[in-house]
Amino acid sequence: MKTITLGEREIREAVTMREAIDAVRRGFVDLARGEFEMPTRTALRDGRFLVMSAHHRSSASAMIKTLSLNFERNPAIAGTVVWSETGRLDQLVADAGAVTTLRTGAAVGVATDLLAAPEAGRLTVIGAGGQAPDQVRAVHAVRPLRRLTVVDADPRRAQALVETLEPELAGAELHTAADAASAVKEAEIVCCATNATSPLFTESALPAQVHVNAIGAYRPTMRELPDELLANSTVVIDELEAVLEESGEIIHALETGAIAKNALTELGTALTTTSADHGKRTVFKTVGVAMQDWAVAHLLAGKFLP
């Protein structure tokens, strides 16, 4: 028996964003089909420590992720992803920070590919932290960007993200901004990647047709989106049980009566329906589920385990 240990560099070199998107898409379809045994994650110290696990029945494989979160630390996410199978003794241990940002980006790529207008190419990203680069990469993989605007309260952090991504976005206009409401006015796609506790903009700030991804708020006390946007949009979520327990936006909107539970569609279900009519405004809300980590770990196992 041996254990393969992978750091961020090995993970990034081994798995492209396109591969991750395709793997996470297959994972969401399998999740909708009941292929996963996936408990709701354990959150300790108000979400500063998380434990997530998933078992894929047909492949007899499992993933367990443990991590700590500290937004005043760089990187904010630290921990491990452990992959194992009943069919072999070898195990894989991967850096949780790299897997988490990659799989979160990949989920946004899947949702954006499904829900955003085919010609959409103007993206506004709110939040320039550790999750933001893979948010941009994932959107760019499915909707090649013509314009990127990065919004952050710290202009130096916004500019640093633009400079990091510039080599990957040849031909796109790149901008920074400090005001979210102004920056979303002409966006075709918006990605929210913050730890906000109140909405980042009003519904009226958005154009009539837009797709919004919200990945930052993962606890009931956190919110990035206003109730009015959820009430007047097609809302797709990663997994119902998870968002009902952890998503501040969804919990708040349900409590105020802005939305009803039957207005929420899981991404796996949306991927397997035949209707392509998703409305003028669409929202993808994700708190992150263990299947996504399993999907990336599955790719890594295929590349590194004999």
Coordinates of N, CA and C in Angstrom, one line a residue, residues 181 184-185 201-208 226 228-229 281:
A181 N -22.5 48.0 -7.6 CA -23.7 48.3 -8.3 C -23.5 48.9 -9.6
V184 N -22.0 46.1 -12.2 CA -22.9 45.0 -12.7 C -23.9 45.5 -13.8
K185 N -24.0 46.8 -14.0 CA -25.0 47.4 -14.8 C -25.0 46.9 -16.3
F201 N -25.6 44.1 -4.1 CA -26.2 45.1 -5.0 C -27.7 44.9 -4.9
T202 N -28.5 45.8 -5.5 CA -29.9 45.6 -5.6 C -30.3 45.0 -6.9
E203 N -31.5 44.4 -6.9 CA -31.9 43.8 -8.2 C -32.0 44.9 -9.3
S204 N -32.3 46.1 -9.0 CA -32.5 47.1 -10.0 C -31.2 47.5 -10.6
A205 N -30.0 47.2 -10.0 CA -28.7 47.5 -10.6 C -28.4 46.6 -11.7
L206 N -29.0 45.5 -11.8 CA -28.7 44.5 -12.9 C -29.4 44.8 -14.2
P207 N -28.8 44.4 -15.3 CA -29.5 44.5 -16.6 C -30.7 43.5 -16.7
A208 N -31.5 43.6 -17.7 CA -32.7 42.8 -17.8 C -32.4 41.4 -18.0
P226 N -29.8 39.8 -3.1 CA -31.1 40.3 -2.5 C -32.2 39.4 -2.8
E228 N -35.1 40.1 -3.8 CA -35.9 40.4 -5.0 C -35.3 39.8 -6.2
L229 N -34.0 39.6 -6.3 CA -33.4 38.9 -7.4 C -33.8 37.5 -7.4
R281 N -33.4 36.4 -16.3 CA -32.4 36.4 -15.2 C -32.3 35.0 -14.6

